[in-house]
Amino acid sequence: MRIREICPEDYEDYLRLLNQLNEESPYLLFPCGDADPGKIRDGNRHVFVAETDGKLTGHVVIRRGDDPHNRHIARPETGVLKKYQNQRVGTRLLEKAIQWAREQDIKRLEISILRPNLKAVYFYKKMGFQIEGMRKKSLFIQDRYADEYYMARLLFSDETKMT
């Protein structure tokens, strides 16, 4: 397995990956329109993919805030095909996204996770994220309302002071 930046030639395979992720989990909400090749990579958005035996098996999209007040914040979204879960694919993808975030001088990573998705909550906690709050009945999924956890990880170094 290797982790790499997505490239325009991956577009069709990336669409297939997103569609399969959507089929495998009710918790992942990846709109296929988000895979527009013109949006794959820009200054505020980056996509890394996991490739195993020539097949895309997972991805992480990381988006940076575009307003001067939130450019220090980015939101990673990670998805790994079921067959490749529990093989460190998600860990390696998120580590790559964190490395990119540090290179971009991003200081805070934020995510939201549906409360029933305990596997994702555990994964992000393992990766240093903390639950900061919960929105009650914030989403409507599979004919029922679901609560949403807000989680974050700070990337400040010890010598950086926050006010």
mmCIF file of C-alpha atoms in Angstrom:
data_model
loop_
_atom_site.group_PDB
_atom_site.id
_atom_site.type_symbol
_atom_site.label_atom_id
_atom_site.label_comp_id
_atom_site.label_asym_id
_atom_site.label_seq_id
_atom_site.Cartn_x
_atom_site.Cartn_y
_atom_site.Cartn_z
ATOM 1 C CA MET A 1 0.000 0.000 0.000
ATOM 2 C CA ARG A 2 1.214 3.469 -0.771
ATOM 3 C CA ILE A 3 -0.129 6.893 0.104
ATOM 4 C CA ARG A 4 0.199 9.540 -2.582
ATOM 5 C CA GLU A 5 -1.294 12.745 -3.897
ATOM 6 C CA ILE A 6 -4.210 12.269 -6.214
ATOM 7 C CA CYS A 7 -3.606 13.115 -9.858
ATOM 8 C CA PRO A 8 -6.032 14.004 -12.677
ATOM 9 C CA GLU A 9 -5.600 10.532 -14.197
ATOM 10 C CA ASP A 10 -7.234 9.097 -11.060
ATOM 11 C CA TYR A 11 -10.568 10.809 -11.725
ATOM 12 C CA GLU A 12 -12.581 7.746 -12.871
ATOM 13 C CA ASP A 13 -11.071 5.471 -10.214
ATOM 14 C CA TYR A 14 -11.680 8.149 -7.592
ATOM 15 C CA LEU A 15 -15.365 8.383 -8.538
ATOM 16 C CA ARG A 16 -15.607 4.594 -8.197
ATOM 17 C CA LEU A 17 -13.944 4.789 -4.778
ATOM 18 C CA LEU A 18 -16.376 7.466 -3.567
ATOM 19 C CA ASN A 19 -19.381 5.524 -4.855
ATOM 20 C CA GLN A 20 -18.218 2.338 -3.159
ATOM 21 C CA LEU A 21 -17.580 4.191 0.114
ATOM 22 C CA ASN A 22 -21.111 5.610 -0.066
ATOM 23 C CA GLU A 23 -22.531 2.116 -0.616
ATOM 24 C CA GLU A 24 -20.553 0.569 2.243
ATOM 25 C CA SER A 25 -21.386 3.055 4.981
ATOM 26 C CA PRO A 26 -24.401 5.192 5.838
ATOM 27 C CA TYR A 27 -22.081 7.484 7.821
ATOM 28 C CA LEU A 28 -19.945 8.732 4.946
ATOM 29 C CA LEU A 29 -21.485 11.611 3.051
ATOM 30 C CA PHE A 30 -19.151 12.156 0.089
ATOM 31 C CA PRO A 31 -20.963 13.951 -2.700
ATOM 32 C CA CYS A 32 -19.640 12.707 -6.031
ATOM 33 C CA GLY A 33 -19.701 16.229 -7.425
ATOM 34 C CA ASP A 34 -16.888 16.951 -4.997
ATOM 35 C CA ALA A 35 -14.630 14.774 -7.166
ATOM 36 C CA ASP A 36 -14.605 17.313 -10.015
ATOM 37 C CA PRO A 37 -11.103 17.084 -11.533
ATOM 38 C CA GLY A 38 -10.826 20.859 -11.436
ATOM 39 C CA LYS A 39 -11.294 20.736 -7.658
ATOM 40 C CA ILE A 40 -8.999 17.815 -6.865
ATOM 41 C CA ARG A 41 -6.228 20.103 -5.686
ATOM 42 C CA ASP A 42 -6.026 23.813 -5.063
ATOM 43 C CA GLY A 43 -4.517 26.075 -2.430
ATOM 44 C CA ASN A 44 -7.248 25.334 0.131
ATOM 45 C CA ARG A 45 -7.989 21.694 -0.673
ATOM 46 C CA HIS A 46 -5.828 18.646 -1.066
ATOM 47 C CA VAL A 47 -6.592 14.973 -1.689
ATOM 48 C CA PHE A 48 -4.398 12.006 -0.850
ATOM 49 C CA VAL A 49 -5.250 8.442 -1.837
ATOM 50 C CA ALA A 50 -4.220 5.001 -0.667
ATOM 51 C CA GLU A 51 -3.341 2.668 -3.494
ATOM 52 C CA THR A 52 -3.044 -1.101 -3.087
ATOM 53 C CA ASP A 53 -2.119 -3.319 -6.012
ATOM 54 C CA GLY A 54 -3.040 -0.533 -8.442
ATOM 55 C CA LYS A 55 -6.481 0.058 -6.877
ATOM 56 C CA LEU A 56 -7.601 3.112 -4.896
ATOM 57 C CA THR A 57 -8.588 1.782 -1.464
ATOM 58 C CA GLY A 58 -9.039 4.950 0.580
ATOM 59 C CA HIS A 59 -8.666 8.710 0.612
ATOM 60 C CA VAL A 60 -8.421 11.769 2.752
ATOM 61 C CA VAL A 61 -9.635 15.170 1.628
ATOM 62 C CA ILE A 62 -8.345 18.075 3.676
ATOM 63 C CA ARG A 63 -9.871 21.529 3.257
ATOM 64 C CA ARG A 64 -8.435 24.689 4.696
ATOM 65 C CA GLY A 65 -10.558 27.663 5.680
ATOM 66 C CA ASP A 66 -10.543 30.381 3.029
ATOM 67 C CA ASP A 67 -11.380 33.330 5.246
ATOM 68 C CA PRO A 68 -8.520 35.228 6.963
ATOM 69 C CA HIS A 69 -10.096 34.370 10.324
ATOM 70 C CA ASN A 70 -10.154 30.604 9.738
ATOM 71 C CA ARG A 71 -7.178 29.911 7.458
ATOM 72 C CA HIS A 72 -5.473 28.253 10.437
ATOM 73 C CA ILE A 73 -8.200 25.553 10.452
ATOM 74 C CA ALA A 74 -8.603 22.549 8.172
ATOM 75 C CA ARG A 75 -11.194 19.770 7.964
ATOM 76 C CA PRO A 76 -9.969 16.283 7.025
ATOM 77 C CA GLU A 77 -12.442 13.688 5.735
ATOM 78 C CA THR A 78 -11.152 10.129 5.623
ATOM 79 C CA GLY A 79 -12.700 7.066 4.006
ATOM 80 C CA VAL A 80 -11.330 3.533 3.592
ATOM 81 C CA LEU A 81 -13.002 0.619 1.808
ATOM 82 C CA LYS A 82 -14.238 -2.026 4.265
ATOM 83 C CA LYS A 83 -11.934 -4.698 2.862
ATOM 84 C CA TYR A 84 -8.913 -2.517 3.718
ATOM 85 C CA GLN A 85 -9.954 -1.282 7.155
ATOM 86 C CA ASN A 86 -7.920 -2.275 10.224
ATOM 87 C CA GLN A 87 -4.766 -2.377 8.095
ATOM 88 C CA ARG A 88 -3.463 1.116 9.035
ATOM 89 C CA VAL A 89 -4.728 2.615 5.749
ATOM 90 C CA GLY A 90 -6.787 5.290 7.524
ATOM 91 C CA THR A 91 -3.968 5.988 9.965
ATOM 92 C CA ARG A 92 -1.443 6.514 7.188
ATOM 93 C CA LEU A 93 -3.863 8.695 5.213
ATOM 94 C CA LEU A 94 -4.597 10.921 8.196
ATOM 95 C CA GLU A 95 -0.901 11.121 9.087
ATOM 96 C CA LYS A 96 -0.251 12.378 5.532
ATOM 97 C CA ALA A 97 -3.033 14.963 5.881
ATOM 98 C CA ILE A 98 -1.603 16.114 9.226
ATOM 99 C CA GLN A 99 1.851 16.435 7.659
ATOM 100 C CA TRP A 100 0.358 18.560 4.856
ATOM 101 C CA ALA A 101 -1.517 20.677 7.417
ATOM 102 C CA ARG A 102 1.666 21.371 9.374
ATOM 103 C CA GLU A 103 3.461 22.350 6.141
ATOM 104 C CA GLN A 104 0.617 24.814 5.455
ATOM 105 C CA ASP A 105 0.934 26.270 8.992
ATOM 106 C CA ILE A 106 -2.509 24.986 9.925
ATOM 107 C CA LYS A 107 -3.010 24.991 13.686
ATOM 108 C CA ARG A 108 -6.333 23.215 14.164
ATOM 109 C CA LEU A 109 -8.058 20.238 12.562
ATOM 110 C CA GLU A 110 -11.837 19.902 12.941
ATOM 111 C CA ILE A 111 -14.186 17.072 12.074
ATOM 112 C CA SER A 112 -17.776 16.115 12.714
ATOM 113 C CA ILE A 113 -18.874 12.504 13.104
ATOM 114 C CA LEU A 114 -22.304 10.973 13.425
ATOM 115 C CA ARG A 115 -22.705 9.745 16.976
ATOM 116 C CA PRO A 116 -23.599 6.170 15.982
ATOM 117 C CA ASN A 117 -20.279 5.860 14.119
ATOM 118 C CA LEU A 118 -18.309 4.746 17.177
ATOM 119 C CA LYS A 119 -15.590 3.160 15.042
ATOM 120 C CA ALA A 120 -14.773 6.584 13.569
ATOM 121 C CA VAL A 121 -14.932 8.266 16.995
ATOM 122 C CA TYR A 122 -12.434 5.710 18.334
ATOM 123 C CA PHE A 123 -10.178 6.140 15.274
ATOM 124 C CA TYR A 124 -10.027 9.921 15.555
ATOM 125 C CA LYS A 125 -9.463 9.752 19.325
ATOM 126 C CA LYS A 126 -6.565 7.379 18.640
ATOM 127 C CA MET A 127 -5.211 10.011 16.225
ATOM 128 C CA GLY A 128 -5.249 12.726 18.911
ATOM 129 C CA PHE A 129 -8.669 14.306 18.338
ATOM 130 C CA GLN A 130 -10.897 15.217 21.264
ATOM 131 C CA ILE A 131 -14.660 15.568 21.434
ATOM 132 C CA GLU A 132 -15.506 19.242 21.920
ATOM 133 C CA GLY A 133 -19.263 19.027 21.735
ATOM 134 C CA MET A 134 -22.330 17.459 20.223
ATOM 135 C CA ARG A 135 -25.203 18.771 18.120
ATOM 136 C CA LYS A 136 -28.441 16.962 18.888
ATOM 137 C CA LYS A 137 -30.445 15.649 15.950
ATOM 138 C CA SER A 138 -28.407 17.714 13.501
ATOM 139 C CA LEU A 139 -28.656 15.323 10.536
ATOM 140 C CA PHE A 140 -31.379 13.160 9.027
ATOM 141 C CA ILE A 141 -29.909 9.795 7.965
ATOM 142 C CA GLN A 142 -31.807 6.632 7.000
ATOM 143 C CA ASP A 143 -35.199 8.000 8.067
ATOM 144 C CA ARG A 144 -34.068 9.115 11.519
ATOM 145 C CA TYR A 145 -32.346 12.038 13.155
ATOM 146 C CA ALA A 146 -28.777 11.580 14.312
ATOM 147 C CA ASP A 147 -26.565 13.446 16.745
ATOM 148 C CA GLU A 148 -23.230 14.757 15.532
ATOM 149 C CA TYR A 149 -19.976 14.937 17.523
ATOM 150 C CA TYR A 150 -17.594 17.819 16.966
ATOM 151 C CA MET A 151 -13.970 16.794 17.387
ATOM 152 C CA ALA A 152 -10.694 18.688 17.002
ATOM 153 C CA ARG A 153 -6.952 18.273 17.233
ATOM 154 C CA LEU A 154 -4.625 21.198 17.854
ATOM 155 C CA LEU A 155 -1.340 21.287 15.950
ATOM 156 C CA PHE A 156 0.333 24.082 17.893
ATOM 157 C CA SER A 157 3.940 23.367 18.819
ATOM 158 C CA ASP A 158 5.011 23.827 22.423
ATOM 159 C CA GLU A 159 6.698 27.148 21.705
ATOM 160 C CA THR A 160 3.586 28.658 20.076
ATOM 161 C CA LYS A 161 1.437 30.649 22.470
ATOM 162 C CA MET A 162 -2.306 30.871 22.026
ATOM 163 C CA THR A 163 -4.273 33.849 23.279
#
